[in-house]
Amino acid sequence: MSIDQLNTDYGIAGHLTFATGNGGFPVIHIDNGQAKALISVYSGQVLSFQPATETTDLMFLSEKAYYAEGKAIKGGVPICWPWFGPDPEGLGRPSHGFVRNRLWNVVSTSTTPEGATQVILGLQDTEETRAIWPQAFELAIAITVGTTLTVELITRNLGDKAFPLTQAFHTYFQVGDISRVQVLGLENTQYLDKADGGVEKTQVGGVVATGEVDRIYLDVPNELVIDDSSLNRRIRIKSSGSKSAVVWNPWVKISANMADLDDSDYQRLICVETTNAATDIVEVPAHGEFRLAAIYSVERDS
């Protein structure tokens, strides 16, 4: 569908427009008075979210991000589905599944009674996806842009048998200075330290990054906070449908080795991911559905 046709069918005057973005992919610009946002139809991915009261974007988006077929976009809210991490069956399929590097469909756009803007994007199984993952499914992402950002991923099992699922919002948050950031809410929680061979450990105090951080936290509360003191703000993450969370910062070596990150980007980002990961495996019943959701908001000292 052309950009003109998308604007005709789904544009919202004064609030939502479609345009051609990097790599020629269609993007959605939202500016509704409550917030500004940028959503990529390729990857079904929020790339930017900035409440009207804020001068800094909540999302980190790499200036070296790839915008090409088959590549994931480094930043914003990538969707890992139907597995998180390496191929769970060891078949050589790509890490984090196959939906973050393909074009989604625009299902609907609307304005909520509160004046927020909602976009629903969708994917359905095809012969190509069934060759990768042999399941009949319908996937939708509902993105609501207002004073807060809500992202909800709805998995519908169209088949006659249940299937297992791991997944994530692999969210990249922009921070002022990683040395002045801590993640709160995970105190005394068990985690798998993937930067230390997957050893299980217990979190002591807030999560701080003084080197590479790659941790899967288990049995987590449904509310976490990123305390970003250099920007004098706290980012609050409220989740549902999730019992695990991932905290990631690549630090010096991995940043330098990633072609789609600048060498110093580790200083400006932290990923706090709402997940079903590790032992937090979802079973989606035949002809049933499962919903994973996160709400992102900003708070400042008055």
Tab-separated table of C-alpha atoms in Angstrom, residues 13-174:
chain	number	residue	atom	x	y	z
A	13	ALA	CA	-5.821	14.942	10.642
A	14	GLY	CA	-3.578	16.952	12.914
A	15	HIS	CA	-2.490	13.868	14.870
A	16	LEU	CA	-1.142	11.038	12.720
A	17	THR	CA	0.554	10.884	9.323
A	18	PHE	CA	2.407	8.253	7.331
A	19	ALA	CA	5.676	9.001	5.548
A	20	THR	CA	8.592	7.200	3.926
A	21	GLY	CA	11.316	6.659	6.497
A	22	ASN	CA	14.902	5.421	6.423
A	23	GLY	CA	15.452	2.497	4.088
A	24	GLY	CA	12.225	3.356	2.283
A	25	PHE	CA	10.129	1.797	5.056
A	26	PRO	CA	6.763	3.385	5.950
A	27	VAL	CA	6.745	5.169	9.293
A	28	ILE	CA	4.003	6.729	11.395
A	29	HIS	CA	4.454	10.204	12.864
A	30	ILE	CA	2.241	11.029	15.845
A	31	ASP	CA	1.935	14.477	17.397
A	32	ASN	CA	-1.313	14.769	19.345
A	33	GLY	CA	-0.543	17.474	21.901
A	34	GLN	CA	0.121	14.894	24.619
A	35	ALA	CA	3.242	13.420	23.031
A	36	LYS	CA	5.231	12.877	19.861
A	37	ALA	CA	6.133	9.414	18.623
A	38	LEU	CA	7.645	7.658	15.627
A	39	ILE	CA	6.599	4.099	14.751
A	40	SER	CA	8.149	1.917	12.061
A	41	VAL	CA	5.663	-0.286	10.192
A	42	TYR	CA	8.661	-2.446	9.305
A	43	SER	CA	9.356	-4.355	12.549
A	44	GLY	CA	6.188	-3.083	14.273
A	45	GLN	CA	8.492	-0.944	16.373
A	46	VAL	CA	8.183	2.259	18.361
A	47	LEU	CA	11.343	4.233	17.548
A	48	SER	CA	10.656	7.413	19.508
A	49	PHE	CA	8.383	8.600	22.310
A	50	GLN	CA	8.534	12.050	23.856
A	51	PRO	CA	5.768	13.408	26.093
A	52	ALA	CA	4.902	17.047	25.485
A	53	THR	CA	6.226	17.902	28.955
A	54	GLU	CA	9.679	16.434	28.182
A	55	THR	CA	12.656	17.854	26.297
A	56	THR	CA	14.373	14.471	25.898
A	57	ASP	CA	13.132	11.333	24.150
A	58	LEU	CA	12.497	8.303	26.355
A	59	MET	CA	13.857	6.024	23.656
A	60	PHE	CA	17.418	5.485	22.541
A	61	LEU	CA	17.807	5.022	18.772
A	62	SER	CA	21.258	4.369	17.347
A	63	GLU	CA	22.454	6.797	14.698
A	64	LYS	CA	24.087	3.756	13.068
A	65	ALA	CA	20.939	1.600	13.098
A	66	TYR	CA	20.329	-0.591	10.054
A	67	TYR	CA	17.256	0.097	7.947
A	68	ALA	CA	17.281	-2.827	5.542
A	69	GLU	CA	15.207	-5.923	4.792
A	70	GLY	CA	16.128	-8.733	7.141
A	71	LYS	CA	17.908	-6.463	9.622
A	72	ALA	CA	16.725	-5.428	13.079
A	73	ILE	CA	16.572	-1.713	13.950
A	74	LYS	CA	18.816	-0.908	16.925
A	75	GLY	CA	16.732	1.149	19.330
A	76	GLY	CA	13.228	1.954	20.473
A	77	VAL	CA	11.073	-1.084	21.272
A	78	PRO	CA	12.066	-4.104	19.137
A	79	ILE	CA	9.708	-7.090	19.395
A	80	CYS	CA	11.312	-10.461	20.152
A	81	TRP	CA	8.840	-13.219	19.169
A	82	PRO	CA	8.095	-16.180	19.185
A	83	TRP	CA	11.291	-16.801	21.091
A	84	PHE	CA	13.622	-14.666	23.142
A	85	GLY	CA	17.374	-15.189	22.785
A	86	PRO	CA	18.937	-18.012	20.775
A	87	ASP	CA	16.859	-20.480	18.769
A	88	PRO	CA	15.349	-22.691	21.496
A	89	GLU	CA	15.525	-25.767	19.266
A	90	GLY	CA	19.059	-25.149	18.006
A	91	LEU	CA	17.978	-25.192	14.363
A	92	GLY	CA	20.051	-22.164	13.361
A	93	ARG	CA	17.116	-19.779	13.211
A	94	PRO	CA	17.816	-16.138	14.083
A	95	SER	CA	18.006	-14.979	17.697
A	96	HIS	CA	14.900	-13.248	19.039
A	97	GLY	CA	12.567	-14.741	16.436
A	98	PHE	CA	11.432	-13.373	13.097
A	99	VAL	CA	8.970	-10.488	13.556
A	100	ARG	CA	11.415	-7.653	14.288
A	101	ASN	CA	12.767	-7.777	10.745
A	102	ARG	CA	9.689	-7.905	8.536
A	103	LEU	CA	6.958	-5.554	7.370
A	104	TRP	CA	3.773	-5.543	9.451
A	105	ASN	CA	0.260	-4.608	8.306
A	106	VAL	CA	-1.634	-1.547	9.466
A	107	VAL	CA	-4.837	-2.820	11.085
A	108	SER	CA	-6.327	0.385	12.511
A	109	THR	CA	-5.677	3.857	13.905
A	110	SER	CA	-7.909	5.752	16.314
A	111	THR	CA	-8.155	8.479	18.923
A	112	THR	CA	-9.061	7.397	22.456
A	113	PRO	CA	-11.608	9.291	24.581
A	114	GLU	CA	-8.651	10.717	26.547
A	115	GLY	CA	-7.106	12.188	23.399
A	116	ALA	CA	-4.352	9.608	22.993
A	117	THR	CA	-3.606	7.988	19.632
A	118	GLN	CA	-3.754	4.228	19.151
A	119	VAL	CA	-2.144	2.295	16.310
A	120	ILE	CA	-2.687	-1.435	15.815
A	121	LEU	CA	-0.299	-3.334	13.554
A	122	GLY	CA	-0.602	-7.022	12.734
A	123	LEU	CA	1.032	-10.118	11.276
A	124	GLN	CA	-0.383	-13.492	10.350
A	125	ASP	CA	1.322	-16.758	9.525
A	126	THR	CA	2.291	-17.405	5.923
A	127	GLU	CA	3.940	-20.253	4.082
A	128	GLU	CA	7.257	-18.498	4.742
A	129	THR	CA	6.720	-18.144	8.509
A	130	ARG	CA	5.473	-21.738	8.820
A	131	ALA	CA	8.734	-22.912	7.262
A	132	ILE	CA	10.528	-21.097	10.108
A	133	TRP	CA	8.043	-21.865	12.889
A	134	PRO	CA	5.238	-24.322	12.065
A	135	GLN	CA	2.360	-22.614	13.851
A	136	ALA	CA	-0.845	-20.893	12.741
A	137	PHE	CA	-1.006	-17.537	14.480
A	138	GLU	CA	-2.268	-14.000	14.413
A	139	LEU	CA	-0.104	-11.363	16.092
A	140	ALA	CA	-1.113	-7.797	16.885
A	141	ILE	CA	0.677	-4.926	18.568
A	142	ALA	CA	-1.430	-2.130	20.019
A	143	ILE	CA	0.562	1.066	20.585
A	144	THR	CA	-1.129	3.876	22.514
A	145	VAL	CA	0.608	7.253	22.518
A	146	GLY	CA	-0.554	9.744	25.135
A	147	THR	CA	0.941	11.180	28.307
A	148	THR	CA	2.255	7.621	28.700
A	149	LEU	CA	3.222	5.006	26.110
A	150	THR	CA	1.430	1.657	26.217
A	151	VAL	CA	2.605	-1.290	24.137
A	152	GLU	CA	0.550	-4.497	24.113
A	153	LEU	CA	1.462	-7.615	22.139
A	154	ILE	CA	-1.438	-10.000	21.534
A	155	THR	CA	-0.683	-13.531	20.365
A	156	ARG	CA	-3.588	-15.577	19.020
A	157	ASN	CA	-3.130	-19.289	18.426
A	158	LEU	CA	-5.168	-20.221	15.345
A	159	GLY	CA	-4.149	-23.863	15.508
A	160	ASP	CA	-5.604	-26.946	17.198
A	161	LYS	CA	-2.696	-27.464	19.619
A	162	ALA	CA	-1.133	-25.257	22.285
A	163	PHE	CA	2.293	-23.785	21.532
A	164	PRO	CA	5.039	-22.485	23.853
A	165	LEU	CA	6.243	-18.903	23.599
A	166	THR	CA	9.013	-16.704	24.896
A	167	GLN	CA	9.049	-13.045	23.919
A	168	ALA	CA	10.132	-9.537	24.863
A	169	PHE	CA	9.848	-5.830	24.433
A	170	HIS	CA	13.606	-5.309	23.992
A	171	THR	CA	13.245	-1.651	24.974
A	172	TYR	CA	16.191	0.743	24.638
A	173	PHE	CA	15.913	3.721	26.985
A	174	GLN	CA	17.918	6.880	26.518
